[in-house]
Amino acid sequence: MLLIGPIGFLTPWILAALAALPVLWLILRAMPPSPKLVRFPGTRLLLGLKDPHPVARHTPWWLLLLRVLAIAALILGFAGPVWKPLPDQAGQGPLLVVMDAGWAAAPDWPQRQTRALRALDRAAAAGQPAALLVADGTATGALPFLPATELAAQLRALRPAAWETRYPPDPQAALAEAPVGLSVLWLSDGLDHPGRAEWLAALAGRGSVTVVPPDGPRQSLELVAGDQPALRLRSTGAAAADVLAIGLDPQGTPRELARLRPGEGGGASADAGVTSWLVPIDLPSELRNRITRFEVEGHGSAGAVLLADDSLRRRKVALAGDDRAGEGQRLLSPLHYLRRALAPTTDLIEGGLGDVLQASPDVIVLADQFGLAEEPGLREWVEGGGLLIRFAGPRMAASERLAEEPLLPVRLRAGGRDIGGALAWGEPRSVAPFAADGPFAGLSLPQDATVRAQLLAEPAPDLGDRTIAQLSDGTPLVTRTALGQGQLVLFHTTANAEWSNLAISGLFVEMLDRLVRSARVGSAAPEADRAEQPFWLPELVLDGFGRTTEPQDATPVAAADFARGPAPGAPAGLYRGGERVAALNAGGPMAPADWPGARIERAAEAPGLDLRGWLVALAAVLFALDALGSAWLARGRQGATA
């Protein structure tokens, strides 16, 4: 930038065109065509006469002045004049530009490039060398200091990365070739990152540090796993935009399928300068399975995009066992109500227990089955991450070895509890309200849902912890426990209407839906996946702006690196490992950065009044006056001719 008094010029080399104004004055001074002198003897008779409308041989000075001033205004306007620009406080020494280049830098990336280019122009005008540190985790070795003009093209080609900002691990090694008296311009994304404090201390010891914070808040999306999948929206500001669910319509065209509003699932919570909202994914299963991504409206960054993978899609549920009801007795079948409840929201398969295990389902449902010790593969499947849901029934109640039955969340008493038994109830029991922190929290209880018989659990110290639903008298209705990476769930009543009318109520469908949604997709545990599939191949990746692109090279990512999150060589995107598709998302917890000892360049301190628009407008006005003056002169000539 060239400073002349209170005016600065962003592109001062254009001012060299002002030297052509005298030549332009001479060119415009003549008004073609020039009059031709012809001697005619008869003109002596006209001596002494005066022409009342003389024709000028040269352009009038006032018209010439208008044209020169208009062209000068254009030249000055193109030179980028700024009235009282903000002095560059970075100093007069060699320039080091630090660019935070993670996903949080994407929303205002063009403004950041413009600010860095202006600093490079000033360094080039002062003859100072410059260096560029791109904090995307790819910088290695000592930073080279080059002529500032050589870094402009590299800076213009930079793009933010689809992972968190990353600094070189050793600041002293990276600054080994740095001259004394550095002027540091740090274009921050506003967030704290590992190694940032060490770099700030190292740079402050070598010169002055000016930090340019982002223009607006940073926002990120994260999936909250659990019985009810939801999104966690975080923002460094006090407000948040809507979350858009993008997916394929019936014609296969990507479009907005739903709009989720932050705050509808609970109030906002603030912690250390970051406000977070819980955004429930309260959508029908058919619609949710079509969603390919969630994104924060109007916030273009990879951290504000969450790609949908198997964890948000339909589960594969297996119904194992025999269907004892014959044709015409469908309503007596233990599996009939399970089919009706699970078919709309899951992919159902049926068959023998050994057959369905070969299909690697996410959930297996057994109705009134016992003697599972004969199926050793079932236990391995549960320990690997599967969800086994069992229902009681007459066959289990009649078993003499019920107390020894494996794969149950609790030990059961033989014989069950029935109106006609020794422990006869006075009347059927209703379902008690669900715990607020359990998987069935928030489900409404129908008044007519009652249970007439059940299998009782043996008293145990942890029985209360394993009970996730109970009857009005406190006896367990549904119990659950973990086994390895999987879960065991037992309904202490039947899956049909033989022992209760729960199976013919809407509550039955909602309870099964909550349980199935709590199962992870893929029956193998993460450790087993990595043992069987040690590498993940990228299928679709994001750039720093959150736009989907094809992977440049399908380089496999080791399972250990994949578990650490997005990084150089493993950008945010969708990856395939065997039959599983997993999303590697960039969003997550955020923490605002603090800058002790550094000068903060506020947005209000941005360079002063830009005069380019005013000068171009002045040139347009002068050209308009020139057109009016030329028309007036032409009209005078026509009158004289007449």
XYZ file of C-alpha atoms in Angstrom, residues 73-617:
545
model
C -10.848 9.950 -11.678
C -10.961 6.512 -13.320
C -7.206 6.037 -12.937
C -7.330 7.029 -9.289
C -10.357 4.795 -8.683
C -8.689 1.738 -10.187
C -5.641 2.384 -7.978
C -7.781 1.512 -4.906
C -7.636 4.719 -2.854
C -8.556 4.500 0.837
C -9.160 7.553 3.002
C -7.220 7.359 6.278
C -6.368 3.635 6.093
C -5.519 1.794 9.293
C -1.743 1.705 9.723
C -0.304 -1.803 9.621
C 0.754 -2.509 13.198
C 2.604 -5.691 12.334
C 5.891 -3.837 12.202
C 8.520 -3.192 9.583
C 10.506 -6.424 9.799
C 10.226 -9.643 7.757
C 6.611 -10.799 7.491
C 5.256 -14.160 8.654
C 1.622 -14.893 7.751
C 0.034 -17.664 9.831
C -3.156 -19.008 8.233
C -5.429 -21.220 10.329
C -6.593 -23.586 7.600
C -8.966 -26.047 9.280
C -12.694 -26.337 8.692
C -13.424 -23.459 11.111
C -11.647 -21.045 8.744
C -13.938 -21.831 5.796
C -16.949 -19.496 6.354
C -14.938 -16.271 5.789
C -12.072 -17.710 3.764
C -12.131 -15.086 0.911
C -11.874 -12.228 3.421
C -8.944 -13.957 5.111
C -7.134 -14.355 1.794
C -7.711 -10.673 0.962
C -6.267 -9.561 4.292
C -3.198 -11.772 3.859
C -2.642 -10.579 0.280
C -2.750 -6.956 1.440
C -0.055 -7.729 4.000
C 2.089 -9.391 1.329
C 1.687 -6.346 -0.945
C 2.965 -4.073 1.813
C 5.908 -6.390 2.483
C 6.746 -6.431 -1.227
C 6.577 -2.624 -1.398
C 8.915 -2.381 1.593
C 11.306 -4.961 0.152
C 10.871 -7.306 3.116
C 10.974 -11.119 2.767
C 7.910 -13.090 3.802
C 6.903 -16.604 4.783
C 3.552 -18.377 4.846
C 2.594 -20.951 7.486
C -0.514 -22.910 6.480
C -1.780 -24.579 9.651
C -3.429 -27.620 8.075
C -1.062 -30.265 9.430
C 0.932 -30.678 6.220
C 3.772 -28.191 6.872
C 7.143 -29.832 7.504
C 10.662 -28.531 8.041
C 11.811 -24.951 8.487
C 9.706 -22.156 6.995
C 11.469 -20.572 3.978
C 11.466 -16.756 3.762
C 11.032 -15.653 0.139
C 10.237 -12.433 -1.726
C 6.647 -11.541 -0.852
C 5.591 -11.505 -4.510
C 6.369 -15.220 -4.826
C 3.859 -16.152 -2.099
C 0.818 -14.392 -3.559
C 0.009 -17.155 -6.070
C 0.374 -19.833 -3.376
C -1.937 -17.889 -1.076
C -4.616 -17.486 -3.745
C -4.601 -21.240 -4.408
C -5.061 -22.216 -0.749
C -8.271 -23.898 0.408
C -9.353 -24.838 3.949
C -8.988 -28.468 4.993
C -11.767 -30.845 6.079
C -10.220 -31.369 9.501
C -9.231 -29.296 12.509
C -6.504 -26.653 12.274
C -3.135 -28.265 13.018
C 0.189 -26.558 13.738
C 3.660 -28.047 13.243
C 4.695 -29.841 16.442
C 8.015 -27.986 16.982
C 7.821 -24.166 16.642
C 11.553 -23.684 17.173
C 12.466 -26.060 14.352
C 9.954 -24.432 11.987
C 11.341 -20.950 12.768
C 14.990 -21.956 12.435
C 15.482 -19.769 9.321
C 13.351 -16.848 10.552
C 15.168 -13.465 10.575
C 15.292 -11.282 13.651
C 12.447 -8.819 14.292
C 9.520 -10.700 12.754
C 6.214 -9.044 11.961
C 3.591 -11.783 12.445
C 0.074 -11.585 11.013
C -1.999 -14.459 12.432
C -5.338 -15.049 10.698
C -7.125 -17.062 13.379
C -10.269 -19.156 13.027
C -11.231 -18.119 16.572
C -10.788 -21.556 18.150
C -8.161 -23.097 20.367
C -6.162 -25.980 18.919
C -3.346 -28.198 20.230
C -0.013 -26.408 20.043
C -1.475 -22.917 19.526
C -0.218 -21.548 22.876
C 3.310 -22.844 22.205
C 3.371 -21.189 18.790
C 2.084 -17.901 20.204
C 4.827 -17.869 22.837
C 7.521 -18.697 20.268
C 6.370 -15.979 17.848
C 5.954 -13.358 20.578
C 9.589 -13.899 21.520
C 10.711 -13.120 17.955
C 8.646 -10.018 17.147
C 5.222 -8.403 17.210
C 2.097 -10.530 16.693
C -1.132 -9.157 15.207
C -4.131 -11.509 15.361
C -7.101 -11.153 13.007
C -10.110 -12.995 14.512
C -12.974 -14.320 12.351
C -15.879 -12.132 11.315
C -18.654 -14.305 12.755
C -19.287 -17.254 15.083
C -18.082 -20.784 14.370
C -20.650 -23.618 14.434
C -20.293 -27.397 14.414
C -22.506 -30.487 14.348
C -21.955 -33.726 16.232
C -24.017 -36.908 16.486
C -25.237 -37.805 19.974
C -25.536 -41.583 20.073
C -27.990 -43.374 22.302
C -31.470 -44.774 22.411
C -32.748 -41.658 20.625
C -30.164 -40.373 18.119
C -29.861 -36.589 18.110
C -27.540 -33.840 16.930
C -25.448 -31.559 19.101
C -25.161 -28.079 17.588
C -22.401 -25.907 19.039
C -21.747 -22.244 18.338
C -19.349 -19.597 19.609
C -22.240 -17.130 19.289
C -25.507 -16.787 21.155
C -27.771 -17.745 18.227
C -27.919 -20.767 15.970
C -29.314 -21.408 12.525
C -31.635 -24.242 11.545
C -30.245 -27.665 10.719
C -31.227 -28.948 7.279
C -31.698 -32.659 6.602
C -30.571 -33.278 3.017
C -31.406 -36.511 1.212
C -32.795 -38.111 -1.905
C -36.390 -37.611 -2.946
C -38.323 -40.472 -4.622
C -36.806 -39.428 -7.969
C -33.282 -39.706 -6.577
C -32.606 -35.947 -6.553
C -30.870 -34.446 -3.503
C -33.094 -31.916 -1.763
C -34.075 -30.619 1.652
C -36.188 -33.300 3.351
C -36.681 -31.675 6.747
C -35.736 -28.638 8.784
C -34.703 -29.182 12.409
C -34.848 -26.229 14.780
C -32.347 -25.983 17.659
C -33.880 -25.685 21.078
C -36.935 -27.853 20.431
C -35.254 -30.755 22.218
C -34.205 -28.687 25.214
C -32.807 -25.313 26.183
C -29.392 -23.996 25.270
C -26.430 -24.561 27.561
C -23.315 -22.375 27.631
C -19.861 -23.442 28.700
C -16.610 -21.493 28.322
C -17.918 -19.239 25.565
C -19.583 -22.017 23.534
C -23.375 -22.427 23.389
C -24.800 -25.841 22.548
C -28.258 -27.074 21.619
C -29.681 -30.587 21.431
C -31.459 -31.135 18.116
C -33.607 -34.328 18.141
C -33.866 -36.312 14.927
C -37.593 -36.765 15.376
C -38.398 -38.026 11.889
C -40.233 -41.049 10.485
C -37.968 -43.991 9.820
C -38.712 -43.972 6.080
C -37.664 -40.324 5.861
C -34.643 -40.702 8.124
C -33.270 -43.559 6.048
C -33.191 -41.300 2.976
C -31.088 -38.626 4.681
C -27.508 -38.428 3.454
C -26.324 -35.394 5.420
C -27.250 -32.756 7.978
C -25.911 -29.234 7.601
C -26.212 -25.917 9.431
C -28.046 -23.480 7.198
C -25.843 -20.713 5.820
C -22.638 -21.958 7.446
C -20.378 -23.465 4.814
C -17.771 -25.576 6.560
C -17.008 -29.253 6.979
C -17.542 -28.960 10.739
C -21.120 -27.768 10.178
C -21.912 -30.869 8.092
C -22.698 -34.303 9.493
C -22.776 -37.191 7.043
C -25.278 -39.965 7.738
C -23.975 -43.521 7.877
C -25.239 -46.879 9.100
C -25.831 -45.523 12.605
C -28.854 -43.551 11.370
C -30.278 -46.116 9.014
C -32.645 -49.040 9.284
C -31.512 -51.991 11.342
C -31.545 -55.575 10.139
C -33.777 -57.502 12.540
C -34.058 -61.298 12.591
C -37.118 -63.159 13.917
C -35.902 -66.592 14.908
C -37.940 -69.599 15.997
C -40.939 -71.560 14.806
C -44.304 -70.016 14.042
C -46.548 -72.330 16.031
C -49.864 -70.931 14.840
C -51.255 -72.590 11.758
C -53.205 -71.081 8.890
C -56.260 -69.298 10.227
C -54.708 -68.878 13.682
C -52.379 -66.010 12.831
C -53.482 -63.886 15.773
C -52.219 -66.601 18.121
C -48.715 -66.587 16.641
C -45.943 -65.218 18.879
C -44.265 -63.729 15.780
C -47.317 -62.105 14.198
C -47.308 -59.033 16.417
C -43.552 -58.724 16.141
C -43.796 -58.640 12.356
C -46.474 -55.965 12.447
C -44.507 -53.843 14.901
C -41.057 -54.114 13.277
C -41.753 -54.319 9.532
C -42.401 -50.571 8.935
C -39.082 -49.427 10.433
C -36.639 -52.319 9.987
C -35.454 -54.854 7.451
C -36.873 -58.174 8.647
C -35.434 -61.611 8.031
C -36.820 -64.886 9.381
C -35.526 -68.386 9.808
C -33.882 -70.737 12.188
C -31.428 -69.336 14.698
C -28.422 -70.823 12.959
C -29.577 -69.446 9.593
C -30.191 -65.870 10.726
C -26.812 -65.725 12.468
C -25.199 -66.229 9.071
C -26.909 -63.023 7.856
C -25.168 -60.907 10.572
C -28.293 -59.100 11.779
C -28.184 -56.116 14.092
C -30.992 -57.456 16.301
C -32.317 -60.958 16.934
C -35.767 -61.403 18.479
C -36.715 -64.706 20.116
C -40.287 -65.411 21.223
C -40.677 -68.056 23.944
C -37.436 -69.868 23.085
C -35.163 -71.659 25.559
C -32.211 -74.031 25.520
C -29.901 -71.502 23.884
C -26.800 -73.210 25.276
C -26.943 -75.360 22.152
C -26.194 -72.288 20.005
C -22.629 -71.207 20.929
C -22.494 -68.800 17.977
C -25.297 -66.721 19.504
C -23.241 -65.753 22.534
C -20.326 -64.718 20.349
C -22.691 -62.629 18.239
C -24.038 -60.790 21.301
C -20.566 -60.196 22.712
C -19.568 -58.798 19.337
C -22.188 -56.028 19.561
C -25.533 -57.659 18.775
C -28.822 -56.934 20.524
C -30.790 -60.018 21.625
C -34.438 -59.379 22.553
C -36.283 -62.290 24.174
C -39.933 -62.719 25.127
C -41.273 -65.010 27.822
C -44.041 -67.534 27.258
C -45.584 -70.827 28.359
C -42.687 -72.921 27.074
C -40.131 -70.975 29.094
C -42.389 -71.045 32.174
C -42.723 -74.834 31.907
C -38.973 -75.410 31.672
C -37.518 -77.187 34.707
C -34.110 -75.628 34.108
C -35.240 -72.031 33.659
C -32.895 -70.807 36.400
C -29.961 -72.173 34.381
C -31.085 -70.681 31.064
C -28.174 -68.722 29.492
C -28.329 -65.330 27.752
C -30.829 -63.748 30.104
C -30.361 -60.354 31.775
C -31.643 -61.713 35.130
C -32.233 -65.119 36.747
C -35.848 -66.244 36.497
C -38.104 -68.218 38.780
C -39.674 -71.336 37.360
C -43.428 -71.428 36.840
C -44.092 -67.754 36.313
C -46.820 -65.678 37.907
C -50.409 -66.099 36.777
C -53.913 -65.402 38.000
C -54.618 -69.092 38.324
C -51.324 -69.959 40.022
C -50.207 -70.085 43.621
C -49.191 -66.431 43.443
C -52.489 -65.345 41.956
C -53.005 -61.653 41.446
C -56.159 -59.919 42.482
C -56.332 -58.216 39.081
C -54.073 -57.593 36.043
C -51.334 -55.031 36.605
C -50.810 -51.894 34.511
C -47.467 -50.582 33.295
C -45.723 -48.138 35.628
C -44.424 -44.785 34.312
C -41.007 -45.079 32.688
C -37.858 -43.660 34.206
C -36.774 -40.285 32.854
C -33.271 -41.574 32.081
C -34.278 -44.910 30.563
C -34.699 -45.992 26.939
C -38.506 -45.613 27.120
C -38.475 -42.093 28.585
C -41.274 -39.904 27.287
C -43.506 -42.690 25.973
C -47.150 -42.234 26.883
C -48.869 -45.107 28.698
C -52.272 -46.303 27.471
C -54.776 -46.725 30.278
C -55.902 -50.157 29.092
C -52.432 -51.744 28.721
C -52.316 -54.489 31.360
C -50.359 -57.660 32.047
C -52.057 -60.809 33.338
C -49.013 -63.084 33.643
C -45.242 -62.784 33.690
C -42.020 -64.572 34.523
C -40.646 -63.346 37.825
C -37.010 -62.436 38.399
C -35.022 -63.750 41.323
C -34.222 -60.976 43.819
C -30.735 -59.584 43.344
C -28.853 -56.436 44.409
C -28.600 -55.195 40.820
C -32.156 -56.081 39.771
C -33.250 -52.449 39.967
C -30.374 -51.323 37.743
C -31.271 -53.937 35.136
C -35.000 -53.137 35.111
C -35.917 -50.622 32.390
C -39.709 -51.092 32.622
C -41.853 -52.388 35.458
C -45.439 -52.972 36.429
C -47.443 -50.898 38.865
C -46.543 -53.299 41.711
C -42.805 -52.857 41.084
C -42.139 -56.240 39.448
C -39.965 -56.151 36.305
C -41.639 -56.025 32.901
C -38.470 -55.487 30.792
C -34.906 -56.077 31.967
C -31.635 -55.370 30.204
C -27.928 -55.967 30.724
C -24.720 -55.698 28.744
C -22.771 -58.696 27.505
C -19.457 -57.775 25.945
C -20.216 -55.114 23.345
C -23.840 -56.250 22.994
C -27.050 -56.245 25.009
C -29.505 -58.790 26.401
C -33.140 -57.688 26.771
C -36.021 -59.746 28.176
C -39.730 -58.968 28.081
C -41.146 -60.880 31.047
C -44.443 -61.386 29.207
C -45.417 -62.850 25.851
C -45.094 -61.310 22.390
C -48.755 -62.077 21.675
C -51.971 -61.398 23.578
C -51.806 -64.640 25.604
C -50.428 -63.106 28.818
C -51.182 -59.417 28.251
C -52.771 -56.970 25.851
C -49.511 -55.028 25.549
C -48.813 -56.605 22.132
C -51.974 -55.067 20.645
C -51.214 -51.547 21.878
C -49.242 -48.751 20.262
C -46.916 -48.773 23.258
C -45.587 -52.178 22.176
C -44.520 -50.757 18.803
C -42.840 -47.739 20.378
C -40.951 -49.816 22.926
C -39.584 -52.127 20.260
C -38.631 -49.166 18.094
C -36.660 -47.585 20.940
C -34.827 -50.833 21.660
C -33.986 -51.535 18.034
C -32.698 -48.003 17.555
C -30.331 -48.502 20.482
C -28.592 -51.322 18.611
C -25.476 -50.486 16.700
C -25.396 -51.242 12.986
C -23.200 -54.223 12.245
C -23.039 -57.100 14.643
C -19.290 -56.986 15.163
C -17.701 -54.813 17.800
C -15.365 -52.017 16.680
C -12.334 -53.977 17.800
C -13.490 -56.997 15.850
C -14.120 -54.809 12.798
C -10.581 -53.532 12.930
C -9.186 -57.018 13.340
C -11.144 -58.288 10.340
C -10.953 -55.039 8.327
C -7.782 -53.157 9.320
C -8.253 -50.483 6.638
C -11.051 -48.136 5.586
C -11.425 -46.957 1.999
C -12.843 -43.483 1.247
C -15.992 -43.471 -0.870
C -16.967 -39.809 -0.571
C -15.032 -36.978 1.074
C -15.736 -33.378 2.049
C -13.674 -30.300 1.339
C -13.209 -27.590 3.942
C -16.371 -25.808 2.804
C -18.499 -28.913 3.451
C -18.984 -29.789 -0.237
C -18.891 -33.439 -1.263
C -16.188 -34.471 -3.715
C -14.816 -37.694 -5.086
C -11.605 -38.854 -3.356
C -8.538 -37.924 -5.361
C -6.886 -41.219 -4.507
C -8.490 -44.161 -2.726
C -5.685 -44.490 -0.195
C -6.662 -46.916 2.592
C -6.805 -45.448 6.087
C -5.619 -47.657 8.928
C -8.270 -48.438 11.528
C -6.181 -46.834 14.297
C -5.882 -43.584 12.306
C -9.571 -43.713 11.404
C -10.527 -43.848 15.079
C -8.617 -40.613 15.775
C -10.858 -38.547 13.510
C -10.274 -36.451 10.365
C -6.642 -35.658 9.631
C -4.329 -35.122 6.649
C -4.795 -38.153 4.443
C -8.143 -38.958 6.077
C -10.508 -36.016 5.473
C -14.087 -35.971 6.666
C -16.265 -38.221 4.522
C -17.790 -41.671 4.127
C -15.521 -44.720 4.405
C -16.160 -48.384 3.758
C -14.744 -51.198 5.825
C -15.986 -54.596 4.713
C -19.789 -54.395 4.621
C -19.957 -51.381 6.926
C -20.095 -47.732 5.883
C -18.944 -45.289 8.550
C -18.913 -41.498 8.506
C -15.856 -39.565 9.605
C -17.263 -36.166 10.624
C -15.220 -33.090 11.476
C -17.570 -31.357 13.919
C -17.182 -31.705 17.652
C -16.314 -29.795 20.828
C -14.975 -26.260 20.434
C -13.120 -23.838 22.703
C -12.531 -20.128 21.927
C -8.892 -19.035 21.740
C -7.307 -16.344 23.906
C -4.329 -14.248 22.793
C -2.270 -12.913 25.726
C 0.326 -10.370 24.620
C -0.879 -10.155 20.996
C -2.559 -7.206 19.302
C -6.108 -7.995 18.144
C -7.227 -6.383 14.895
C -10.935 -5.809 15.323
C -13.401 -5.725 12.455
C -14.211 -2.094 13.307
C -10.534 -1.285 12.688
C -10.657 -2.477 9.124
C -9.052 -0.065 6.591
C -10.820 3.310 6.336
C -13.219 4.681 3.752
C -12.855 3.094 0.332
C -12.915 5.853 -2.309
C -13.070 3.636 -5.383
C -16.828 3.772 -5.755
C -16.929 7.521 -5.260
C -14.246 8.165 -7.892
C -15.860 5.893 -10.461
C -19.189 7.641 -9.839
